[in-house]
PDB file of C-alpha atoms in Angstrom:
ATOM      1  CA  MET A   1      48.311   7.388  71.934  1.00 83.00           C
ATOM      2  CA  SER A   2      50.179   8.673  75.005  1.00 96.00           C
ATOM      3  CA  LEU A   3      53.627   7.401  75.978  1.00 96.00           C
ATOM      4  CA  LEU A   4      52.180   5.541  78.954  1.00 96.00           C
ATOM      5  CA  ASP A   5      49.432   3.999  76.821  1.00 96.00           C
ATOM      6  CA  GLY A   6      52.102   2.866  74.388  1.00 96.00           C
ATOM      7  CA  LEU A   7      54.164   1.354  77.187  1.00 96.00           C
ATOM      8  CA  SER A   8      51.157  -0.454  78.631  1.00 97.00           C
ATOM      9  CA  LYS A   9      50.195  -1.892  75.247  1.00 97.00           C
ATOM     10  CA  ALA A  10      53.783  -2.949  74.542  1.00 97.00           C
ATOM     11  CA  ILE A  11      53.947  -4.832  77.853  1.00 97.00           C
ATOM     12  CA  ALA A  12      50.552  -6.451  77.313  1.00 97.00           C
ATOM     13  CA  GLY A  13      51.471  -7.468  73.773  1.00 97.00           C
ATOM     14  CA  GLY A  14      54.919  -8.795  74.650  1.00 97.00           C
ATOM     15  CA  ALA A  15      56.934  -6.184  72.754  1.00 97.00           C
ATOM     16  CA  ILE A  16      58.371  -5.231  76.140  1.00 98.00           C
ATOM     17  CA  GLU A  17      59.213  -8.094  78.498  1.00 98.00           C
ATOM     18  CA  ILE A  18      59.268  -7.795  82.285  1.00 98.00           C
ATOM     19  CA  VAL A  19      62.206  -9.769  83.720  1.00 98.00           C
ATOM     20  CA  ASP A  20      62.238 -10.423  87.464  1.00 98.00           C
ATOM     21  CA  LEU A  21      65.757  -9.965  88.859  1.00 98.00           C
ATOM     22  CA  THR A  22      64.741 -10.714  92.453  1.00 98.00           C
ATOM     23  CA  ALA A  23      65.706 -13.733  94.538  1.00 96.00           C
ATOM     24  CA  PRO A  24      62.752 -15.274  96.446  1.00 95.00           C
ATOM     25  CA  LEU A  25      62.880 -14.295 100.116  1.00 96.00           C
ATOM     26  CA  SER A  26      62.644 -17.188 102.579  1.00 96.00           C
ATOM     27  CA  SER A  27      64.379 -18.745 105.557  1.00 95.00           C
ATOM     28  CA  SER A  28      66.825 -20.406 103.142  1.00 94.00           C
ATOM     29  CA  THR A  29      67.880 -17.150 101.455  1.00 96.00           C
ATOM     30  CA  PRO A  30      71.685 -16.868 101.787  1.00 95.00           C
ATOM     31  CA  ILE A  31      72.877 -14.086 104.092  1.00 95.00           C
ATOM     32  CA  LEU A  32      76.223 -12.407 104.584  1.00 92.00           C
ATOM     33  CA  GLN A  33      78.477 -13.851 107.279  1.00 89.00           C
ATOM     34  CA  LEU A  34      80.988 -11.352 108.631  1.00 87.00           C
ATOM     35  CA  PRO A  35      83.987 -12.663 110.602  1.00 82.00           C
ATOM     36  CA  GLU A  36      84.296 -12.088 114.342  1.00 83.00           C
ATOM     37  CA  PRO A  37      84.125  -9.719 116.117  1.00 90.00           C
ATOM     38  CA  PHE A  38      81.599  -8.127 113.735  1.00 91.00           C
ATOM     39  CA  ALA A  39      77.855  -8.556 114.315  1.00 95.00           C
ATOM     40  CA  ASN A  40      75.695 -10.292 111.722  1.00 95.00           C
ATOM     41  CA  THR A  41      72.132  -9.945 110.493  1.00 95.00           C
ATOM     42  CA  ILE A  42      69.412 -12.507 111.191  1.00 95.00           C
ATOM     43  CA  PRO A  43      67.994 -14.946 108.629  1.00 95.00           C
ATOM     44  CA  PHE A  44      64.607 -14.110 107.164  1.00 97.00           C
ATOM     45  CA  ARG A  45      61.708 -15.601 109.144  1.00 97.00           C
ATOM     46  CA  LEU A  46      57.898 -15.540 109.036  1.00 98.00           C
ATOM     47  CA  GLU A  47      55.953 -15.615 112.296  1.00 98.00           C
ATOM     48  CA  GLU A  48      52.326 -16.552 111.799  1.00 98.00           C
ATOM     49  CA  ILE A  49      49.717 -14.256 113.369  1.00 98.00           C
ATOM     50  CA  SER A  50      46.626 -16.144 112.208  1.00 98.00           C
ATOM     51  CA  ARG A  51      45.581 -18.513 109.442  1.00 98.00           C
ATOM     52  CA  TYR A  52      41.807 -18.947 109.134  1.00 98.00           C
ATOM     53  CA  ASP A  53      41.564 -20.062 112.765  1.00 98.00           C
ATOM     54  CA  GLU A  54      40.486 -18.796 116.185  1.00 98.00           C
ATOM     55  CA  ARG A  55      43.177 -16.077 116.009  1.00 98.00           C
ATOM     56  CA  GLY A  56      41.576 -14.737 112.834  1.00 98.00           C
ATOM     57  CA  PRO A  57      38.874 -16.861 111.189  1.00 98.00           C
ATOM     58  CA  ARG A  58      38.835 -15.200 107.755  1.00 98.00           C
ATOM     59  CA  TRP A  59      42.413 -14.120 107.243  1.00 98.00           C
ATOM     60  CA  TYR A  60      46.025 -15.231 107.057  1.00 98.00           C
ATOM     61  CA  TRP A  61      48.945 -12.942 107.884  1.00 98.00           C
ATOM     62  CA  ASN A  62      52.451 -12.939 109.351  1.00 98.00           C
ATOM     63  CA  ASP A  63      54.988 -10.815 111.096  1.00 98.00           C
ATOM     64  CA  ILE A  64      58.280 -10.797 109.259  1.00 98.00           C
ATOM     65  CA  HIS A  65      61.710 -10.893 110.874  1.00 98.00           C
ATOM     66  CA  THR A  66      64.543  -9.814 108.624  1.00 97.00           C
ATOM     67  CA  GLY A  67      67.526  -7.560 108.252  1.00 97.00           C
ATOM     68  CA  GLU A  68      67.584  -4.607 105.897  1.00 98.00           C
ATOM     69  CA  HIS A  69      70.377  -6.276 103.921  1.00 97.00           C
ATOM     70  CA  THR A  70      68.849  -9.713 103.333  1.00 97.00           C
ATOM     71  CA  GLY A  71      68.232 -11.256  99.929  1.00 97.00           C
ATOM     72  CA  THR A  72      67.918  -8.953  96.941  1.00 98.00           C
ATOM     73  CA  HIS A  73      68.311  -5.554  98.561  1.00 98.00           C
ATOM     74  CA  LEU A  74      69.257  -1.929  98.087  1.00 98.00           C
ATOM     75  CA  ASP A  75      72.228  -0.303  99.854  1.00 98.00           C
ATOM     76  CA  VAL A  76      72.048   3.465 100.370  1.00 98.00           C
ATOM     77  CA  PRO A  77      74.744   5.955 101.449  1.00 98.00           C
ATOM     78  CA  VAL A  78      74.005   5.906 105.210  1.00 98.00           C
ATOM     79  CA  HIS A  79      74.746   2.169 105.242  1.00 98.00           C
ATOM     80  CA  TRP A  80      78.474   3.039 105.371  1.00 98.00           C
ATOM     81  CA  VAL A  81      80.458   5.426 107.508  1.00 98.00           C
ATOM     82  CA  SER A  82      81.762   7.195 104.399  1.00 98.00           C
ATOM     83  CA  GLY A  83      78.156   8.078 103.497  1.00 98.00           C
ATOM     84  CA  LYS A  84      76.830   8.695 107.000  1.00 98.00           C
ATOM     85  CA  ASP A  85      75.678  12.211 106.115  1.00 98.00           C
ATOM     86  CA  GLY A  86      73.859  11.032 102.991  1.00 98.00           C
ATOM     87  CA  HIS A  87      70.294   9.933 102.407  1.00 98.00           C
ATOM     88  CA  ASP A  88      68.498   6.959 103.944  1.00 98.00           C
ATOM     89  CA  VAL A  89      66.394   4.433 102.051  1.00 98.00           C
ATOM     90  CA  SER A  90      63.206   6.488 102.414  1.00 98.00           C
ATOM     91  CA  GLN A  91      64.930   9.398 100.673  1.00 98.00           C
ATOM     92  CA  VAL A  92      66.321   7.680  97.566  1.00 98.00           C
ATOM     93  CA  PRO A  93      65.669   9.859  94.494  1.00 98.00           C
ATOM     94  CA  LEU A  94      62.854   8.381  92.418  1.00 98.00           C
ATOM     95  CA  LYS A  95      64.999   8.687  89.275  1.00 98.00           C
ATOM     96  CA  THR A  96      67.388   6.206  90.885  1.00 98.00           C
ATOM     97  CA  LEU A  97      64.558   3.705  91.376  1.00 98.00           C
ATOM     98  CA  VAL A  98      63.415   3.940  87.736  1.00 98.00           C
ATOM     99  CA  ALA A  99      66.536   4.247  85.616  1.00 98.00           C
ATOM    100  CA  PRO A 100      68.402   2.817  82.608  1.00 98.00           C
ATOM    101  CA  ALA A 101      70.834  -0.040  83.141  1.00 98.00           C
ATOM    102  CA  VAL A 102      73.606  -1.824  81.283  1.00 98.00           C
ATOM    103  CA  VAL A 103      74.803  -5.387  81.828  1.00 98.00           C
ATOM    104  CA  LEU A 104      78.513  -6.208  81.873  1.00 98.00           C
ATOM    105  CA  ASP A 105      78.952  -9.972  81.528  1.00 98.00           C
ATOM    106  CA  PHE A 106      82.126 -11.336  83.120  1.00 98.00           C
ATOM    107  CA  SER A 107      80.688 -14.733  84.030  1.00 98.00           C
ATOM    108  CA  ALA A 108      83.387 -16.573  82.059  1.00 98.00           C
ATOM    109  CA  ARG A 109      86.151 -14.814  84.005  1.00 98.00           C
ATOM    110  CA  ALA A 110      84.422 -15.498  87.336  1.00 98.00           C
ATOM    111  CA  ALA A 111      84.006 -19.173  86.403  1.00 98.00           C
ATOM    112  CA  GLU A 112      87.784 -19.415  85.945  1.00 98.00           C
ATOM    113  CA  ASP A 113      88.594 -17.436  89.102  1.00 98.00           C
ATOM    114  CA  PRO A 114      86.032 -16.985  91.916  1.00 98.00           C
ATOM    115  CA  ASP A 115      88.177 -14.110  93.264  1.00 98.00           C
ATOM    116  CA  PHE A 116      88.018 -12.230  89.944  1.00 98.00           C
ATOM    117  CA  LEU A 117      87.999  -8.440  90.364  1.00 98.00           C
ATOM    118  CA  LEU A 118      86.544  -6.160  87.704  1.00 98.00           C
ATOM    119  CA  SER A 119      89.088  -3.552  86.543  1.00 98.00           C
ATOM    120  CA  ILE A 120      88.854  -0.131  84.933  1.00 98.00           C
ATOM    121  CA  ASP A 121      90.279  -1.627  81.737  1.00 98.00           C
ATOM    122  CA  ASP A 122      87.514  -4.248  81.737  1.00 98.00           C
ATOM    123  CA  VAL A 123      84.835  -1.562  81.908  1.00 98.00           C
ATOM    124  CA  ARG A 124      86.548   0.618  79.316  1.00 98.00           C
ATOM    125  CA  ALA A 125      86.795  -2.337  76.925  1.00 98.00           C
ATOM    126  CA  TRP A 126      83.073  -2.919  77.401  1.00 98.00           C
ATOM    127  CA  THR A 127      82.203   0.735  76.734  1.00 98.00           C
ATOM    128  CA  ALA A 128      84.386   0.755  73.620  1.00 98.00           C
ATOM    129  CA  GLU A 129      82.145  -1.983  72.228  1.00 98.00           C
ATOM    130  CA  HIS A 130      78.735  -1.058  73.635  1.00 98.00           C
ATOM    131  CA  GLY A 131      78.822   2.662  74.363  1.00 98.00           C
ATOM    132  CA  PRO A 132      79.009   4.792  77.511  1.00 98.00           C
ATOM    133  CA  LEU A 133      77.687   3.929  80.948  1.00 98.00           C
ATOM    134  CA  PRO A 134      74.211   5.422  81.485  1.00 98.00           C
ATOM    135  CA  ASP A 135      73.986   8.853  83.051  1.00 98.00           C
ATOM    136  CA  GLY A 136      72.052   8.382  86.298  1.00 98.00           C
ATOM    137  CA  GLY A 137      71.673   4.673  85.572  1.00 98.00           C
ATOM    138  CA  TRP A 138      72.909   1.327  86.830  1.00 99.00           C
ATOM    139  CA  LEU A 139      75.888  -0.867  86.035  1.00 98.00           C
ATOM    140  CA  LEU A 140      74.733  -4.484  86.472  1.00 98.00           C
ATOM    141  CA  TYR A 141      77.721  -6.801  86.871  1.00 98.00           C
ATOM    142  CA  ARG A 142      77.008 -10.378  85.749  1.00 98.00           C
ATOM    143  CA  THR A 143      79.271 -13.105  87.148  1.00 98.00           C
ATOM    144  CA  GLY A 144      76.971 -16.136  86.918  1.00 98.00           C
ATOM    145  CA  TRP A 145      76.928 -16.302  90.723  1.00 98.00           C
ATOM    146  CA  ASP A 146      73.147 -16.477  90.860  1.00 97.00           C
ATOM    147  CA  ALA A 147      73.420 -20.143  89.830  1.00 97.00           C
ATOM    148  CA  ARG A 148      74.750 -20.806  93.354  1.00 96.00           C
ATOM    149  CA  SER A 149      72.038 -18.931  95.235  1.00 94.00           C
ATOM    150  CA  GLY A 150      70.027 -21.987  96.228  1.00 92.00           C
ATOM    151  CA  ASP A 151      72.657 -23.050  98.768  1.00 93.00           C
ATOM    152  CA  GLN A 152      74.279 -20.754 101.341  1.00 94.00           C
ATOM    153  CA  GLU A 153      77.552 -22.701 101.508  1.00 96.00           C
ATOM    154  CA  ASP A 154      77.995 -22.726  97.733  1.00 97.00           C
ATOM    155  CA  PHE A 155      76.897 -19.086  97.469  1.00 97.00           C
ATOM    156  CA  LEU A 156      79.365 -17.781 100.076  1.00 96.00           C
ATOM    157  CA  ASN A 157      82.103 -20.181  98.868  1.00 97.00           C
ATOM    158  CA  ALA A 158      84.158 -19.799 102.050  1.00 95.00           C
ATOM    159  CA  ASP A 159      87.230 -21.565 103.432  1.00 95.00           C
ATOM    160  CA  GLU A 160      89.750 -20.772 106.159  1.00 91.00           C
ATOM    161  CA  ALA A 161      90.890 -17.752 104.138  1.00 92.00           C
ATOM    162  CA  GLY A 162      87.379 -16.310 103.972  1.00 92.00           C
ATOM    163  CA  SER A 163      84.787 -16.064 101.231  1.00 95.00           C
ATOM    164  CA  HIS A 164      85.746 -16.370  97.574  1.00 97.00           C
ATOM    165  CA  THR A 165      83.283 -14.487  95.379  1.00 98.00           C
ATOM    166  CA  PRO A 166      83.917 -12.065  92.502  1.00 98.00           C
ATOM    167  CA  GLY A 167      83.808  -8.323  92.925  1.00 98.00           C
ATOM    168  CA  VAL A 168      85.360  -5.021  91.885  1.00 98.00           C
ATOM    169  CA  ALA A 169      88.983  -3.936  92.188  1.00 98.00           C
ATOM    170  CA  PRO A 170      89.549  -0.952  94.513  1.00 98.00           C
ATOM    171  CA  GLY A 171      90.798   1.276  91.705  1.00 98.00           C
ATOM    172  CA  CYS A 172      87.752   0.458  89.610  1.00 98.00           C
ATOM    173  CA  ALA A 173      85.414   1.107  92.555  1.00 98.00           C
ATOM    174  CA  ARG A 174      86.988   4.537  93.023  1.00 98.00           C
ATOM    175  CA  TRP A 175      86.703   5.284  89.313  1.00 98.00           C
ATOM    176  CA  LEU A 176      83.052   4.201  89.200  1.00 98.00           C
ATOM    177  CA  ALA A 177      82.334   6.326  92.270  1.00 98.00           C
ATOM    178  CA  GLU A 178      84.184   9.469  91.249  1.00 98.00           C
ATOM    179  CA  GLU A 179      84.455   9.550  87.466  1.00 98.00           C
ATOM    180  CA  THR A 180      81.412   7.831  85.979  1.00 98.00           C
ATOM    181  CA  PRO A 181      77.797   9.046  85.835  1.00 98.00           C
ATOM    182  CA  ILE A 182      76.148   5.878  87.196  1.00 98.00           C
ATOM    183  CA  THR A 183      73.864   5.995  90.227  1.00 98.00           C
ATOM    184  CA  GLY A 184      74.823   2.530  91.416  1.00 98.00           C
ATOM    185  CA  LEU A 185      76.239  -0.956  90.986  1.00 99.00           C
ATOM    186  CA  GLY A 186      74.170  -4.152  90.914  1.00 98.00           C
ATOM    187  CA  VAL A 187      75.637  -7.628  91.506  1.00 98.00           C
ATOM    188  CA  GLU A 188      74.572 -11.264  91.807  1.00 98.00           C
ATOM    189  CA  THR A 189      76.664 -11.954  94.919  1.00 98.00           C
ATOM    190  CA  VAL A 190      75.696 -11.556  98.595  1.00 97.00           C
ATOM    191  CA  GLY A 191      77.144  -8.020  98.698  1.00 97.00           C
ATOM    192  CA  THR A 192      78.516  -5.488  96.243  1.00 98.00           C
ATOM    193  CA  ASP A 193      82.066  -6.254  97.362  1.00 98.00           C
ATOM    194  CA  ALA A 194      84.186  -9.310  96.638  1.00 98.00           C
ATOM    195  CA  GLY A 195      84.475 -12.099  99.192  1.00 96.00           C
ATOM    196  CA  GLN A 196      88.070 -11.076  99.851  1.00 96.00           C
ATOM    197  CA  ALA A 197      87.130  -7.407 100.331  1.00 95.00           C
ATOM    198  CA  PRO A 198      88.208  -7.293 104.019  1.00 92.00           C
ATOM    199  CA  GLY A 199      91.799  -7.618 102.784  1.00 94.00           C
ATOM    200  CA  LEU A 200      91.583  -4.951 100.071  1.00 97.00           C
ATOM    201  CA  GLU A 201      92.628  -1.312 100.408  1.00 97.00           C
ATOM    202  CA  PRO A 202      90.344   0.289 101.279  1.00 97.00           C
ATOM    203  CA  MET A 203      88.395  -2.502 102.957  1.00 95.00           C
ATOM    204  CA  PHE A 204      85.066  -3.129 101.215  1.00 97.00           C
ATOM    205  CA  PRO A 205      85.886  -0.614  98.438  1.00 98.00           C
ATOM    206  CA  CYS A 206      82.468  -0.618  96.752  1.00 98.00           C
ATOM    207  CA  HIS A 207      80.762   0.203 100.033  1.00 98.00           C
ATOM    208  CA  GLU A 208      83.396   2.719 101.087  1.00 98.00           C
ATOM    209  CA  LEU A 209      83.714   4.560  97.778  1.00 98.00           C
ATOM    210  CA  LEU A 210      80.362   4.238  95.988  1.00 98.00           C
ATOM    211  CA  LEU A 211      78.200   4.853  99.044  1.00 98.00           C
ATOM    212  CA  GLY A 212      80.594   7.577 100.135  1.00 98.00           C
ATOM    213  CA  ALA A 213      79.969   9.272  96.791  1.00 98.00           C
ATOM    214  CA  GLY A 214      76.204   9.215  97.344  1.00 98.00           C
ATOM    215  CA  LYS A 215      75.658   6.243  95.044  1.00 98.00           C
ATOM    216  CA  HIS A 216      73.888   2.936  95.617  1.00 98.00           C
ATOM    217  CA  GLY A 217      74.241  -0.831  95.568  1.00 98.00           C
ATOM    218  CA  LEU A 218      71.953  -3.699  94.573  1.00 98.00           C
ATOM    219  CA  THR A 219      72.790  -7.259  95.588  1.00 98.00           C
ATOM    220  CA  GLN A 220      71.714 -10.849  95.019  1.00 98.00           C
ATOM    221  CA  LEU A 221      70.226 -10.165  91.606  1.00 98.00           C
ATOM    222  CA  ARG A 222      69.092 -13.040  89.404  1.00 98.00           C
ATOM    223  CA  ASN A 223      68.450 -13.578  85.703  1.00 98.00           C
ATOM    224  CA  LEU A 224      70.965 -11.036  84.407  1.00 98.00           C
ATOM    225  CA  ALA A 225      71.704 -13.629  81.706  1.00 98.00           C
ATOM    226  CA  SER A 226      68.234 -12.829  80.306  1.00 98.00           C
ATOM    227  CA  LEU A 227      69.118  -9.179  79.701  1.00 98.00           C
ATOM    228  CA  PRO A 228      70.878  -7.555  76.733  1.00 98.00           C
ATOM    229  CA  PRO A 229      74.031  -5.478  77.328  1.00 98.00           C
ATOM    230  CA  THR A 230      72.126  -2.211  76.779  1.00 98.00           C
ATOM    231  CA  GLY A 231      68.544  -1.023  76.442  1.00 97.00           C
ATOM    232  CA  VAL A 232      67.326  -2.062  79.898  1.00 98.00           C
ATOM    233  CA  LEU A 233      65.040   0.004  82.123  1.00 98.00           C
ATOM    234  CA  LEU A 234      65.435  -0.963  85.790  1.00 98.00           C
ATOM    235  CA  LEU A 235      62.647  -0.698  88.383  1.00 98.00           C
ATOM    236  CA  VAL A 236      63.754  -0.948  92.032  1.00 98.00           C
ATOM    237  CA  SER A 237      61.144  -1.064  94.820  1.00 98.00           C
ATOM    238  CA  PRO A 238      62.614  -0.928  98.344  1.00 98.00           C
ATOM    239  CA  LEU A 239      60.566  -0.310 101.466  1.00 98.00           C
ATOM    240  CA  PRO A 240      60.759   3.411 102.366  1.00 98.00           C
ATOM    241  CA  ILE A 241      62.091   2.751 105.883  1.00 98.00           C
ATOM    242  CA  VAL A 242      62.624   6.102 107.640  1.00 98.00           C
ATOM    243  CA  GLY A 243      66.207   6.133 108.854  1.00 98.00           C
ATOM    244  CA  GLY A 244      66.877   2.796 107.121  1.00 98.00           C
ATOM    245  CA  SER A 245      70.298   1.892 105.754  1.00 98.00           C
ATOM    246  CA  GLY A 246      68.777  -0.326 103.072  1.00 98.00           C
ATOM    247  CA  SER A 247      65.842  -2.580 102.313  1.00 98.00           C
ATOM    248  CA  PRO A 248      64.910  -5.826 100.659  1.00 98.00           C
ATOM    249  CA  ALA A 249      63.649  -4.869  97.208  1.00 98.00           C
ATOM    250  CA  ARG A 250      61.743  -6.236  94.247  1.00 98.00           C
ATOM    251  CA  VAL A 251      63.856  -5.504  91.190  1.00 98.00           C
ATOM    252  CA  LEU A 252      62.354  -5.719  87.696  1.00 98.00           C
ATOM    253  CA  ALA A 253      63.830  -5.019  84.268  1.00 98.00           C
ATOM    254  CA  LEU A 254      61.901  -3.854  81.208  1.00 98.00           C
ATOM    255  CA  VAL A 255      63.421  -5.096  77.956  1.00 98.00           C
ATOM    256  CA  GLU A 256      62.271  -4.425  74.424  1.00 96.00           C
ATOM    257  CA  ARG A 257      61.988  -7.665  72.464  1.00 90.00           C
TER     258      ARG A 257
END
């Protein structure tokens, strides 16, 4: 039996489970809100073309109106000025889109402090217990924030001081970008950076440093609680938008049970 036959049979028989990590995309999907004077993306919207009527008697279809960075989506290097000479979303290496992943669970820390920032020591403590970060793979950072994703106000968790959501400390972002073999960082929050990232140095360190290093980001993931710390194969399916800085994506995980 070939490797692909074995994989197919394992999925069909339940030995390998497919876990959907994608948030449903609708007009209620939370979107990032940048402070003035910065411009913001539009909410997702369907515009009906026809639905079994005089506009098209046998078919139903829609135009979609959305930003590249809406819902569960992929960030690529050209999304940020530090990666402006890098690849766009149509040029992402296929080995980045099908790659191993590990899950670092810091949901208890984020529950205590919504401004919690992942540190180098946190990641090193995890690797001491579970093994190294995957070469060419993904670090998926679980904070439990997906439980808030049904409500924009709760998800963004903002007050007069800005948004309060967990993220990655600047030093850790630099270390992940420059000294680890991962291809990208995946999070459950609205963006890869913390809510207080505009006040960090550098501003938005995950965007600045990871994308500047030619790496990638995945945001608004769900169901990371269903995954083991290691042994995950991640499948990421963005639209191959020529010149695009990112794309909404369906993100699936294969897990051996």
